[in-house]
PDB file of C-alpha atoms in Angstrom:
ATOM      1  CA  LYS A 194     121.376 102.160 196.909  1.00 68.00           C
ATOM      2  CA  ALA A 195     123.964 105.012 196.455  1.00 68.00           C
ATOM      3  CA  ASP A 196     125.332 102.870 193.601  1.00 81.00           C
ATOM      4  CA  LEU A 197     122.119 102.946 191.889  1.00 80.00           C
ATOM      5  CA  THR A 198     121.735 106.545 192.156  1.00 83.00           C
ATOM      6  CA  GLU A 199     125.184 107.124 190.898  1.00 81.00           C
ATOM      7  CA  LYS A 200     124.318 104.893 187.639  1.00 80.00           C
ATOM      8  CA  LEU A 201     121.034 106.513 187.436  1.00 81.00           C
ATOM      9  CA  ASP A 202     122.714 110.067 187.463  1.00 83.00           C
ATOM     10  CA  LYS A 203     125.254 108.845 184.771  1.00 83.00           C
ATOM     11  CA  ILE A 204     122.462 107.775 182.410  1.00 83.00           C
ATOM     12  CA  GLU A 205     120.349 111.004 182.914  1.00 85.00           C
ATOM     13  CA  LYS A 206     123.483 113.120 182.273  1.00 85.00           C
ATOM     14  CA  ALA A 207     124.029 110.892 178.891  1.00 85.00           C
ATOM     15  CA  GLU A 208     120.494 111.456 178.086  1.00 87.00           C
ATOM     16  CA  GLU A 209     120.657 115.328 178.501  1.00 88.00           C
ATOM     17  CA  GLY A 210     123.930 115.231 176.645  1.00 88.00           C
ATOM     18  CA  MET A 211     122.455 113.508 173.571  1.00 89.00           C
ATOM     19  CA  ASP A 212     119.337 115.871 173.741  1.00 89.00           C
ATOM     20  CA  THR A 213     121.917 118.861 173.550  1.00 89.00           C
ATOM     21  CA  VAL A 214     123.664 117.492 170.755  1.00 92.00           C
ATOM     22  CA  GLU A 215     120.354 116.245 168.776  1.00 92.00           C
ATOM     23  CA  GLU A 216     118.892 120.098 169.347  1.00 92.00           C
ATOM     24  CA  THR A 217     122.158 121.545 168.002  1.00 91.00           C
ATOM     25  CA  VAL A 218     122.346 119.059 164.923  1.00 91.00           C
ATOM     26  CA  ASN A 219     118.838 119.884 164.039  1.00 93.00           C
ATOM     27  CA  THR A 220     119.025 123.803 164.328  1.00 94.00           C
ATOM     28  CA  LEU A 221     122.375 124.297 162.389  1.00 94.00           C
ATOM     29  CA  PRO A 222     122.222 124.928 158.590  1.00 94.00           C
ATOM     30  CA  ASP A 223     123.763 122.152 156.078  1.00 93.00           C
ATOM     31  CA  ALA A 224     127.547 121.904 155.912  1.00 93.00           C
ATOM     32  CA  ASP A 225     127.669 124.175 153.015  1.00 93.00           C
ATOM     33  CA  LYS A 226     125.645 126.986 154.794  1.00 94.00           C
ATOM     34  CA  VAL A 227     127.386 127.006 158.055  1.00 96.00           C
ATOM     35  CA  THR A 228     129.364 130.120 158.845  1.00 95.00           C
ATOM     36  CA  SER A 229     131.634 131.541 161.418  1.00 94.00           C
ATOM     37  CA  ASP A 230     128.648 132.777 163.490  1.00 96.00           C
ATOM     38  CA  ASP A 231     127.846 128.920 164.064  1.00 97.00           C
ATOM     39  CA  LYS A 232     131.328 127.984 165.008  1.00 96.00           C
ATOM     40  CA  SER A 233     131.148 128.438 168.846  1.00 96.00           C
ATOM     41  CA  GLU A 234     127.981 126.360 168.988  1.00 96.00           C
ATOM     42  CA  ILE A 235     129.642 123.604 166.924  1.00 96.00           C
ATOM     43  CA  LYS A 236     132.818 123.568 169.132  1.00 97.00           C
ATOM     44  CA  GLU A 237     130.684 123.412 172.165  1.00 95.00           C
ATOM     45  CA  THR A 238     128.664 120.489 170.900  1.00 95.00           C
ATOM     46  CA  LEU A 239     131.581 118.637 169.918  1.00 96.00           C
ATOM     47  CA  GLU A 240     132.835 119.009 173.559  1.00 95.00           C
ATOM     48  CA  VAL A 241     129.738 117.490 174.818  1.00 93.00           C
ATOM     49  CA  ILE A 242     129.972 114.644 172.134  1.00 94.00           C
ATOM     50  CA  GLU A 243     133.574 114.122 173.351  1.00 94.00           C
ATOM     51  CA  GLU A 244     132.398 113.817 176.991  1.00 92.00           C
ATOM     52  CA  LEU A 245     129.561 111.487 175.860  1.00 90.00           C
ATOM     53  CA  LEU A 246     132.124 109.302 173.918  1.00 92.00           C
ATOM     54  CA  SER A 247     134.845 109.549 176.829  1.00 91.00           C
ATOM     55  CA  GLU A 248     135.827 106.060 178.468  1.00 89.00           C
ATOM     56  CA  GLU A 249     134.235 107.099 181.621  1.00 87.00           C
ATOM     57  CA  ASN A 250     130.837 107.861 179.978  1.00 85.00           C
ATOM     58  CA  VAL A 251     130.683 105.564 176.731  1.00 85.00           C
ATOM     59  CA  GLY A 252     129.347 102.669 178.810  1.00 85.00           C
ATOM     60  CA  ASN A 253     126.224 104.640 179.516  1.00 85.00           C
ATOM     61  CA  LEU A 254     125.156 104.652 175.727  1.00 87.00           C
ATOM     62  CA  THR A 255     123.511 101.769 173.913  1.00 89.00           C
ATOM     63  CA  GLU A 256     125.379 100.575 170.673  1.00 93.00           C
ATOM     64  CA  GLU A 257     122.668 102.581 168.678  1.00 94.00           C
ATOM     65  CA  GLU A 258     123.173 105.887 170.671  1.00 91.00           C
ATOM     66  CA  LYS A 259     126.857 105.518 170.258  1.00 93.00           C
ATOM     67  CA  SER A 260     126.302 105.290 166.598  1.00 95.00           C
ATOM     68  CA  LYS A 261     124.262 108.193 166.288  1.00 94.00           C
ATOM     69  CA  VAL A 262     126.566 110.298 168.430  1.00 94.00           C
ATOM     70  CA  GLU A 263     129.327 109.313 166.423  1.00 96.00           C
ATOM     71  CA  SER A 264     127.572 110.189 163.067  1.00 96.00           C
ATOM     72  CA  GLN A 265     126.466 113.589 164.684  1.00 96.00           C
ATOM     73  CA  LYS A 266     130.266 114.117 165.643  1.00 96.00           C
ATOM     74  CA  ALA A 267     131.236 113.373 161.732  1.00 97.00           C
ATOM     75  CA  ASP A 268     128.524 115.801 160.590  1.00 96.00           C
ATOM     76  CA  LEU A 269     129.609 118.716 163.109  1.00 96.00           C
ATOM     77  CA  THR A 270     133.377 118.119 162.359  1.00 97.00           C
ATOM     78  CA  GLU A 271     132.447 118.485 158.689  1.00 96.00           C
ATOM     79  CA  LYS A 272     130.838 121.639 159.376  1.00 96.00           C
ATOM     80  CA  LEU A 273     133.575 122.947 161.475  1.00 96.00           C
ATOM     81  CA  GLU A 274     136.141 122.094 158.725  1.00 96.00           C
ATOM     82  CA  ASN A 275     133.830 123.982 156.127  1.00 95.00           C
ATOM     83  CA  ILE A 276     134.123 126.976 158.448  1.00 95.00           C
ATOM     84  CA  GLU A 277     137.881 127.015 159.052  1.00 95.00           C
ATOM     85  CA  LYS A 278     138.520 126.538 155.344  1.00 93.00           C
ATOM     86  CA  ALA A 279     136.485 129.700 154.832  1.00 93.00           C
ATOM     87  CA  GLU A 280     138.238 131.521 157.595  1.00 94.00           C
ATOM     88  CA  GLU A 281     141.857 130.197 156.328  1.00 93.00           C
ATOM     89  CA  GLY A 282     140.730 131.617 152.786  1.00 91.00           C
ATOM     90  CA  MET A 283     139.935 134.951 154.161  1.00 92.00           C
ATOM     91  CA  GLU A 284     143.228 135.161 156.145  1.00 93.00           C
ATOM     92  CA  THR A 285     145.194 134.283 153.248  1.00 90.00           C
ATOM     93  CA  VAL A 286     143.478 137.231 151.193  1.00 89.00           C
ATOM     94  CA  GLU A 287     144.076 139.455 154.177  1.00 91.00           C
ATOM     95  CA  GLU A 288     147.655 138.638 154.331  1.00 91.00           C
ATOM     96  CA  ILE A 289     148.355 139.251 150.680  1.00 88.00           C
ATOM     97  CA  ALA A 290     146.206 142.339 150.492  1.00 87.00           C
ATOM     98  CA  ASN A 291     148.095 143.778 153.543  1.00 90.00           C
ATOM     99  CA  THR A 292     151.331 143.444 151.851  1.00 90.00           C
ATOM    100  CA  LEU A 293     150.463 145.313 148.721  1.00 91.00           C
ATOM    101  CA  PRO A 294     150.919 149.041 148.273  1.00 91.00           C
ATOM    102  CA  ASP A 295     148.194 151.376 147.314  1.00 88.00           C
ATOM    103  CA  ALA A 296     146.410 150.890 143.951  1.00 86.00           C
ATOM    104  CA  ASN A 297     148.661 154.068 142.387  1.00 87.00           C
ATOM    105  CA  GLU A 298     151.789 152.505 143.871  1.00 90.00           C
ATOM    106  CA  VAL A 299     151.604 148.840 142.534  1.00 91.00           C
ATOM    107  CA  THR A 300     154.148 147.485 140.060  1.00 91.00           C
ATOM    108  CA  SER A 301     154.510 144.335 137.883  1.00 91.00           C
ATOM    109  CA  GLU A 302     156.431 142.943 140.907  1.00 93.00           C
ATOM    110  CA  ASN A 303     153.215 142.901 142.701  1.00 94.00           C
ATOM    111  CA  LYS A 304     151.308 141.031 139.845  1.00 94.00           C
ATOM    112  CA  THR A 305     151.710 137.452 140.920  1.00 93.00           C
ATOM    113  CA  ALA A 306     150.605 138.293 144.497  1.00 92.00           C
ATOM    114  CA  ILE A 307     147.599 140.092 143.111  1.00 94.00           C
ATOM    115  CA  LYS A 308     146.492 137.161 141.018  1.00 94.00           C
ATOM    116  CA  GLU A 309     146.982 134.745 143.709  1.00 92.00           C
ATOM    117  CA  ALA A 310     144.728 136.811 146.131  1.00 92.00           C
ATOM    118  CA  ILE A 311     142.032 137.093 143.272  1.00 95.00           C
ATOM    119  CA  GLU A 312     142.171 133.327 142.828  1.00 94.00           C
ATOM    120  CA  ALA A 313     141.823 132.844 146.627  1.00 92.00           C
ATOM    121  CA  ILE A 314     138.873 135.111 146.619  1.00 94.00           C
ATOM    122  CA  GLU A 315     137.292 133.570 143.461  1.00 95.00           C
ATOM    123  CA  GLU A 316     137.760 130.193 145.502  1.00 93.00           C
ATOM    124  CA  LEU A 317     135.825 131.707 148.714  1.00 92.00           C
ATOM    125  CA  LEU A 318     133.144 133.046 146.459  1.00 94.00           C
ATOM    126  CA  SER A 319     132.681 129.916 144.314  1.00 93.00           C
ATOM    127  CA  GLU A 320     129.335 128.134 144.644  1.00 91.00           C
ATOM    128  CA  GLU A 321     130.990 125.315 146.817  1.00 90.00           C
ATOM    129  CA  ASN A 322     132.310 127.737 149.428  1.00 90.00           C
ATOM    130  CA  VAL A 323     130.268 130.917 149.403  1.00 91.00           C
ATOM    131  CA  GLY A 324     127.628 129.622 151.637  1.00 93.00           C
ATOM    132  CA  ASN A 325     130.213 129.492 154.433  1.00 95.00           C
ATOM    133  CA  LEU A 326     130.670 133.146 154.375  1.00 95.00           C
ATOM    134  CA  THR A 327     128.500 135.493 156.624  1.00 94.00           C
ATOM    135  CA  GLU A 328     127.105 138.380 154.727  1.00 94.00           C
ATOM    136  CA  GLU A 329     129.649 140.667 156.321  1.00 95.00           C
ATOM    137  CA  GLU A 330     132.436 138.444 155.203  1.00 95.00           C
ATOM    138  CA  LYS A 331     131.145 138.087 151.811  1.00 95.00           C
ATOM    139  CA  SER A 332     130.899 141.764 151.391  1.00 95.00           C
ATOM    140  CA  LYS A 333     134.446 142.253 152.999  1.00 94.00           C
ATOM    141  CA  VAL A 334     135.948 139.660 150.401  1.00 94.00           C
ATOM    142  CA  GLU A 335     133.919 141.445 147.277  1.00 96.00           C
ATOM    143  CA  SER A 336     135.315 144.616 148.471  1.00 95.00           C
ATOM    144  CA  GLN A 337     138.922 143.056 148.628  1.00 94.00           C
ATOM    145  CA  LYS A 338     138.502 141.774 145.017  1.00 96.00           C
ATOM    146  CA  ALA A 339     137.328 144.932 143.764  1.00 96.00           C
ATOM    147  CA  ASP A 340     140.447 146.473 145.095  1.00 94.00           C
ATOM    148  CA  LEU A 341     142.970 143.932 143.819  1.00 95.00           C
ATOM    149  CA  THR A 342     141.210 144.115 140.419  1.00 95.00           C
ATOM    150  CA  GLU A 343     141.896 147.575 140.309  1.00 94.00           C
ATOM    151  CA  LYS A 344     145.445 147.199 141.245  1.00 94.00           C
ATOM    152  CA  LEU A 345     145.747 144.339 138.632  1.00 95.00           C
ATOM    153  CA  GLU A 346     144.248 146.557 135.974  1.00 94.00           C
ATOM    154  CA  ASN A 347     146.757 149.708 136.912  1.00 93.00           C
ATOM    155  CA  ILE A 348     149.784 147.209 136.341  1.00 93.00           C
ATOM    156  CA  GLU A 349     148.305 145.993 133.238  1.00 93.00           C
ATOM    157  CA  LYS A 350     147.901 149.513 131.757  1.00 92.00           C
ATOM    158  CA  ALA A 351     151.378 150.455 132.839  1.00 91.00           C
ATOM    159  CA  GLU A 352     152.767 147.249 131.119  1.00 91.00           C
ATOM    160  CA  GLU A 353     150.732 148.188 127.852  1.00 90.00           C
ATOM    161  CA  GLY A 354     152.126 151.771 128.171  1.00 87.00           C
ATOM    162  CA  MET A 355     155.685 150.386 128.375  1.00 85.00           C
ATOM    163  CA  ASP A 356     155.210 148.115 125.542  1.00 84.00           C
ATOM    164  CA  THR A 357     153.852 151.181 123.424  1.00 87.00           C
ATOM    165  CA  VAL A 358     156.835 153.073 124.299  1.00 84.00           C
ATOM    166  CA  GLU A 359     159.260 150.387 123.602  1.00 82.00           C
ATOM    167  CA  GLU A 360     157.568 149.763 120.239  1.00 85.00           C
ATOM    168  CA  THR A 361     157.661 153.445 119.587  1.00 87.00           C
ATOM    169  CA  VAL A 362     161.715 153.853 120.366  1.00 86.00           C
ATOM    170  CA  ASN A 363     162.290 150.734 118.402  1.00 86.00           C
ATOM    171  CA  THR A 364     160.706 152.149 115.385  1.00 87.00           C
ATOM    172  CA  LEU A 365     162.813 155.382 115.706  1.00 81.00           C
ATOM    173  CA  PRO A 366     165.977 155.777 113.371  1.00 80.00           C
TER     174      PRO A 366
END
């Protein structure tokens, strides 16, 4: 009887885990809309899935249930990867932006780094990725893009001025 009770408890635990996973999967946005706000919930649910699929517990699932849980795991993993891709992009932009001098102190030596940061921002703000940013993250990235664009424009104005001076000097006798 104790053995049957233990088996019944394992089955009930598996059912509860599957219900938790199902509820989370059904309430989360699509992969192109999840944000860092959803990250902890996704990670917690993936932990529940790992427990369900562990060697100790997988025997308590039917093949159909196991297949469904594995499909949900793939879906959640994709969502987590999209969030992490957005976070990595933001970190890249932040690292580059933090190494640059102020807008009135940038030089042509900073031009490549600025262009790389702007490209990274444009990738983050692309239709494919922008849904994975919270409004706060999106606003921050847009502000960084404006700052970087100003720096790039200052460099280009200085370069144009240098070209004008050089042309003038070259025309002098």
